[in-house]
Amino acid sequence: MKNLKKLSIAAFAVAAAVTGAVYAAGDAKKPRQVDWSFNGPLGKYERASAQRGFQVFREVCAACHALKYFKFRNLEDIGYPEAQIKAIAAEYTMSIPGEVDSSGDQIERSGLPKDGIPWTFDNEEQATAANGALPPDLSLITKARHDGANYLYSLLTGYDGQTPDGKYKNPYFPGGVITMAPPIMDDLVEYADGTPATADQIAKDVTMFLAYVGEPGLEDHKKRGVLVILFLLVMTILSYFSMKKIWAPVKRGEDVMPSSEE
Ligand code: HEC
């Protein structure tokens, strides 16, 4: 018994040390917590915020970051009408890799709803050389990082000065130093819907949009979850009353078994 106690204390100490080491290796500050509209069992993406976030992504982040799992037609999910989606897509020029015309020039066409935002760079090497580090694809950023939406929001709003070698201090980034210059500031964009574009608002909106891109099916999953729980609740109530009815004669002390003498 005593040995068992010692053993469990030792096991606990080892587990604590390992967890500590893992956290130390990450050594990033715990993200600030935001009460996102998509949290909770009935959570939804706030349409207007996600639309503003799309504007921020196109006008700011897309200068460096790709968003390869996003297609213009997805914009329907966050409330854009079809005609506007076509118009937005058509603002972009797509070059089709490997397809050249008779004089050897790359064939280009204007964007369609099935396309995504073309990446500024031809490949990762070029993107790395231009930026000093690779700007990662942001399609899944809120899923790929622990507490992803809060991480993204905190990272964007958490800059804390420069390092002597021209990088930036940011306690939310693992290691505390990031190559990306602060990408947002007050009034960096002008919102079509008139919302004041504070840095905080911009960070929240682009996070709302990227959370949607990372998990487009979230609202359906949540709706289905609620229906399943309602169904189970109804079944539980039904089975309670039918059990009550079935066992009532037994409770009253009646002889429920058919007698063999008859
Ligand atoms: C001028 C180029 C540039 C722009 C504009 C830019 N980024 Fe970055 N971003 C980078 C680079 C480079 C890195 C990699 C930094 C590193 O590894 O130190 C990065 C890293 C990040 C990361 C960290 C990813 C991780 O690994 O956890 C996030 C999140 C991010 N960017 C989001 C954004 C968002 C959102 C915007 C738009 C508001 C934006 N960036 C605009 C260049 C840019």
Coordinates of C-alpha atoms and ligand atoms in Angstrom, one line a residue:
M1 CA 0.0 0.0 0.0
K2 CA 2.8 2.4 1.0
N3 CA 4.8 1.4 -2.1
L4 CA 1.8 2.0 -4.2
K5 CA 1.4 5.5 -2.8
K6 CA 5.1 6.2 -3.4
L7 CA 4.8 4.9 -7.0
S8 CA 1.9 7.1 -7.8
I9 CA 3.7 10.1 -6.4
A10 CA 6.7 9.3 -8.5
A11 CA 4.5 8.8 -11.6
F12 CA 2.8 12.1 -11.0
A13 CA 6.2 13.9 -10.6
V14 CA 7.4 12.4 -13.9
A15 CA 4.2 13.4 -15.7
A16 CA 4.4 17.0 -14.3
A17 CA 8.0 17.3 -15.4
V18 CA 7.2 16.1 -18.9
T19 CA 4.3 18.4 -19.3
G20 CA 6.4 21.3 -17.9
A21 CA 9.1 20.5 -20.4
V22 CA 6.7 20.5 -23.3
Y23 CA 5.2 23.8 -22.2
A24 CA 8.7 25.2 -21.8
A25 CA 9.7 24.1 -25.3
G26 CA 6.6 26.0 -26.7
D27 CA 7.2 28.8 -24.2
A28 CA 4.3 30.9 -25.7
K29 CA 1.9 32.9 -23.7
K30 CA -1.6 31.6 -23.2
P31 CA -3.8 33.3 -25.7
R32 CA -6.3 36.0 -24.6
Q33 CA -9.8 34.6 -24.5
V34 CA -12.5 36.0 -26.7
D35 CA -16.2 35.1 -26.4
W36 CA -16.6 34.1 -30.1
S37 CA -20.0 33.8 -31.6
F38 CA -19.1 30.3 -32.9
N39 CA -18.4 28.9 -29.5
G40 CA -21.0 26.9 -27.6
P41 CA -23.5 24.3 -28.7
L42 CA -25.6 26.8 -30.8
G43 CA -22.6 28.7 -32.1
K44 CA -22.6 30.4 -35.5
Y45 CA -20.2 32.5 -37.5
E46 CA -21.2 36.2 -37.4
R47 CA -21.9 36.9 -41.1
A48 CA -21.0 40.6 -41.1
S49 CA -17.8 40.0 -39.2
A50 CA -16.7 37.1 -41.5
Q51 CA -17.4 39.3 -44.5
R52 CA -15.3 42.1 -43.1
G53 CA -12.6 39.5 -42.4
F54 CA -12.6 38.3 -46.0
Q55 CA -12.0 41.9 -47.0
V56 CA -9.1 42.1 -44.6
F57 CA -7.7 38.8 -45.9
R58 CA -7.9 39.9 -49.6
E59 CA -6.5 43.4 -49.0
V60 CA -3.8 42.6 -46.4
C61 CA -2.9 39.0 -45.6
A62 CA -3.1 37.7 -49.2
A63 CA 0.0 39.8 -50.1
C64 CA 1.9 37.0 -48.4
H65 CA -0.3 34.1 -47.3
A66 CA -2.0 31.5 -49.4
L67 CA -5.5 30.2 -48.6
K68 CA -5.5 27.0 -50.7
Y69 CA -8.7 25.4 -49.3
F70 CA -10.8 28.4 -49.8
K71 CA -12.9 28.9 -53.0
F72 CA -14.9 32.0 -53.9
R73 CA -18.1 29.9 -54.1
N74 CA -17.6 29.2 -50.3
L75 CA -18.5 32.9 -49.8
E76 CA -22.2 31.9 -50.1
D77 CA -21.9 30.3 -46.7
I78 CA -21.1 33.6 -45.1
G79 CA -23.9 35.5 -46.8
Y80 CA -22.6 36.7 -50.2
P81 CA -25.1 36.6 -53.0
E82 CA -24.2 34.6 -56.2
A83 CA -23.8 37.7 -58.4
Q84 CA -21.4 39.3 -56.0
I85 CA -19.4 36.1 -55.7
K86 CA -19.0 36.0 -59.5
A87 CA -18.0 39.6 -59.6
I88 CA -15.4 39.1 -56.8
A89 CA -13.9 36.1 -58.5
A90 CA -13.7 37.9 -61.8
E91 CA -11.5 40.6 -60.2
Y92 CA -8.7 38.0 -60.2
T93 CA -6.7 36.6 -63.1
M94 CA -5.9 32.9 -63.1
S95 CA -3.0 31.5 -65.0
I96 CA -3.4 27.8 -65.7
P97 CA -0.1 26.0 -65.0
G98 CA 1.3 24.2 -68.0
E99 CA -1.3 25.7 -70.4
V100 CA 0.3 27.9 -73.0
D101 CA -0.9 29.4 -76.3
S102 CA 0.6 28.9 -79.7
S103 CA 3.2 31.6 -79.1
G104 CA 4.3 29.9 -75.8
D105 CA 2.7 32.5 -73.5
Q106 CA 0.9 31.3 -70.4
I107 CA -2.9 31.2 -70.9
E108 CA -4.8 33.4 -68.5
R109 CA -8.5 33.8 -67.7
S110 CA -10.5 35.7 -65.2
G111 CA -11.5 34.0 -62.0
L112 CA -14.6 31.9 -61.5
P113 CA -16.5 30.9 -58.3
K114 CA -14.7 27.5 -58.4
D115 CA -11.3 29.2 -58.1
G116 CA -9.5 30.5 -55.0
I117 CA -7.4 33.6 -54.3
P118 CA -4.2 33.1 -56.4
W119 CA -1.0 33.1 -54.3
T120 CA 1.3 36.0 -54.8
F121 CA 4.4 33.6 -55.0
D122 CA 5.2 30.9 -57.4
N123 CA 6.5 28.5 -54.7
E124 CA 7.5 28.3 -51.1
E125 CA 11.2 29.0 -51.8
Q126 CA 10.3 32.3 -53.5
A127 CA 7.9 33.2 -50.6
T128 CA 10.6 32.4 -48.0
A129 CA 13.2 34.4 -49.8
A130 CA 11.0 37.4 -50.1
N131 CA 9.8 37.4 -46.5
G132 CA 12.7 36.0 -44.5
A133 CA 10.5 33.1 -43.4
L134 CA 7.7 31.1 -45.0
P135 CA 4.3 32.8 -44.6
P136 CA 2.3 29.6 -44.0
D137 CA -1.0 28.8 -45.8
L138 CA -3.7 30.0 -43.4
S139 CA -6.6 27.7 -44.5
L140 CA -6.3 25.6 -41.4
I141 CA -4.5 27.9 -39.0
T142 CA -7.3 28.0 -36.4
K143 CA -7.5 24.2 -36.4
A144 CA -3.8 23.6 -36.5
R145 CA -2.9 25.6 -33.4
H146 CA -4.1 24.9 -29.9
D147 CA -6.9 27.3 -29.0
G148 CA -6.6 28.4 -32.6
A149 CA -9.0 31.4 -32.9
N150 CA -7.7 32.9 -29.6
Y151 CA -4.1 32.2 -30.7
L152 CA -4.6 34.0 -34.0
Y153 CA -6.4 37.0 -32.5
S154 CA -3.8 37.3 -29.7
L155 CA -0.9 36.9 -32.1
L156 CA -2.2 39.7 -34.4
T157 CA -2.8 42.1 -31.4
G158 CA 0.1 41.0 -29.2
Y159 CA 3.2 42.6 -30.8
D160 CA 5.6 44.1 -28.4
G161 CA 8.4 45.9 -30.2
Q162 CA 11.3 44.9 -32.4
T163 CA 14.5 42.8 -31.8
P164 CA 17.9 44.1 -32.7
D165 CA 18.1 41.9 -35.8
G166 CA 14.9 43.4 -37.3
K167 CA 12.4 40.7 -36.2
Y168 CA 9.4 41.3 -33.9
K169 CA 8.7 40.4 -30.3
N170 CA 5.4 38.6 -29.8
P171 CA 4.9 36.5 -26.7
Y172 CA 2.1 34.5 -28.3
F173 CA 4.4 33.1 -31.0
P174 CA 6.3 30.0 -29.9
G175 CA 9.8 31.3 -29.2
G176 CA 8.6 34.8 -28.7
V177 CA 10.1 36.2 -31.9
I178 CA 8.3 36.3 -35.2
T179 CA 9.5 37.4 -38.7
M180 CA 6.2 38.8 -39.8
A181 CA 5.9 42.5 -39.2
P182 CA 2.8 43.6 -37.4
P183 CA 0.3 43.1 -40.2
I184 CA -2.5 45.3 -38.9
M185 CA -3.0 48.7 -37.4
D186 CA -5.9 51.1 -36.9
D187 CA -7.7 52.1 -40.1
L188 CA -5.6 49.8 -42.3
V189 CA -8.8 49.0 -44.3
E190 CA -11.9 50.9 -44.9
Y191 CA -14.9 48.7 -44.1
A192 CA -17.7 48.8 -46.7
D193 CA -20.3 48.5 -43.9
G194 CA -18.9 51.5 -42.1
T195 CA -17.7 49.6 -39.0
P196 CA -14.8 51.6 -37.4
A197 CA -11.6 49.7 -38.5
T198 CA -9.7 49.6 -35.2
A199 CA -6.8 47.1 -35.1
D200 CA -8.7 45.1 -32.5
Q201 CA -11.8 44.9 -34.8
I202 CA -9.7 44.0 -37.8
A203 CA -8.0 41.2 -35.8
K204 CA -11.4 39.9 -34.6
D205 CA -12.9 40.0 -38.1
V206 CA -10.0 38.3 -39.9
T207 CA -10.1 35.6 -37.2
M208 CA -13.9 35.1 -37.7
F209 CA -13.2 34.6 -41.4
L210 CA -10.3 32.3 -41.0
A211 CA -12.2 30.2 -38.3
Y212 CA -14.9 29.8 -40.9
V213 CA -12.4 28.8 -43.6
G214 CA -10.9 26.2 -41.2
E215 CA -14.2 24.6 -40.3
P216 CA -16.9 25.5 -42.8
G217 CA -19.2 22.7 -41.6
L218 CA -19.3 23.8 -37.9
E219 CA -22.8 25.2 -38.0
D220 CA -24.3 22.0 -39.5
H221 CA -22.4 19.8 -37.0
K222 CA -23.8 21.8 -34.1
K223 CA -27.3 21.8 -35.5
R224 CA -27.1 18.0 -35.9
G225 CA -25.7 17.7 -32.3
V226 CA -28.7 19.5 -30.9
L227 CA -31.1 17.4 -32.9
V228 CA -29.5 14.2 -31.6
I229 CA -29.8 15.4 -28.0
L230 CA -33.4 16.3 -28.5
F231 CA -34.1 12.9 -30.0
L232 CA -32.4 11.1 -27.2
L233 CA -34.4 13.2 -24.7
V234 CA -37.7 12.3 -26.3
M235 CA -36.7 8.6 -26.4
T236 CA -35.7 8.6 -22.8
I237 CA -39.1 10.1 -21.8
L238 CA -41.0 7.7 -24.0
S239 CA -39.2 4.7 -22.6
Y240 CA -39.7 5.9 -19.0
F241 CA -43.4 6.0 -19.5
S242 CA -43.7 2.7 -21.3
M243 CA -41.6 1.0 -18.6
K244 CA -43.9 2.4 -16.0
K245 CA -46.9 1.1 -17.9
I246 CA -45.4 -2.4 -18.4
W247 CA -44.4 -2.8 -14.8
A248 CA -47.6 -1.3 -13.3
P249 CA -49.4 -4.6 -12.8
V250 CA -46.3 -6.0 -11.0
K251 CA -46.2 -3.1 -8.8
R252 CA -49.8 -3.6 -7.9
G253 CA -49.0 -7.1 -6.9
E254 CA -51.1 -8.7 -9.7
D255 CA -50.2 -12.1 -11.0
V256 CA -48.9 -11.2 -14.5
M257 CA -47.7 -14.7 -15.5
P258 CA -50.4 -16.7 -17.4
S259 CA -51.2 -19.6 -15.1
S260 CA -50.6 -23.1 -16.5
E261 CA -53.7 -24.7 -14.9
E262 CA -56.2 -23.0 -17.1
Ligands
HEC1 C1 4.4 41.0 -45.6 C2 4.1 39.6 -45.6 C3 3.0 39.2 -44.6 C4 1.7 39.8 -44.4 C5 1.1 41.0 -45.2 C6 1.1 39.0 -43.4 N1 1.9 38.0 -43.0 FE1 1.5 36.6 -41.6 N2 3.4 35.8 -41.8 C7 4.3 36.3 -42.6 C8 5.5 35.5 -42.4 C9 6.8 35.7 -43.2 C10 5.3 34.6 -41.4 C11 6.2 33.6 -40.8 C12 6.8 34.1 -39.5 C13 7.8 33.3 -38.9 O1 7.9 32.1 -39.1 O2 8.6 33.8 -38.1 C14 3.9 34.8 -41.0 C15 3.2 34.1 -40.0 C16 1.9 34.3 -39.7 C17 1.2 33.5 -38.7 C18 1.9 32.5 -37.7 C19 1.5 31.1 -38.2 C20 2.0 30.1 -37.2 O3 2.8 29.3 -37.6 O4 1.5 30.0 -36.1 C21 -0.1 33.9 -38.7 C22 -1.2 33.4 -37.8 C23 -0.2 34.9 -39.7 N3 1.0 35.1 -40.3 C24 -1.4 35.6 -40.0 C25 -1.5 36.7 -40.8 C26 -2.7 37.4 -41.0 C27 -4.0 37.1 -40.4 C28 -2.4 38.5 -41.9 C29 -3.3 39.5 -42.4 C30 -3.9 40.3 -41.4 C31 -0.9 38.3 -42.2 N4 -0.4 37.3 -41.5 C32 -0.3 39.2 -43.0 C33 4.2 37.3 -43.6 C34 3.1 38.1 -43.7

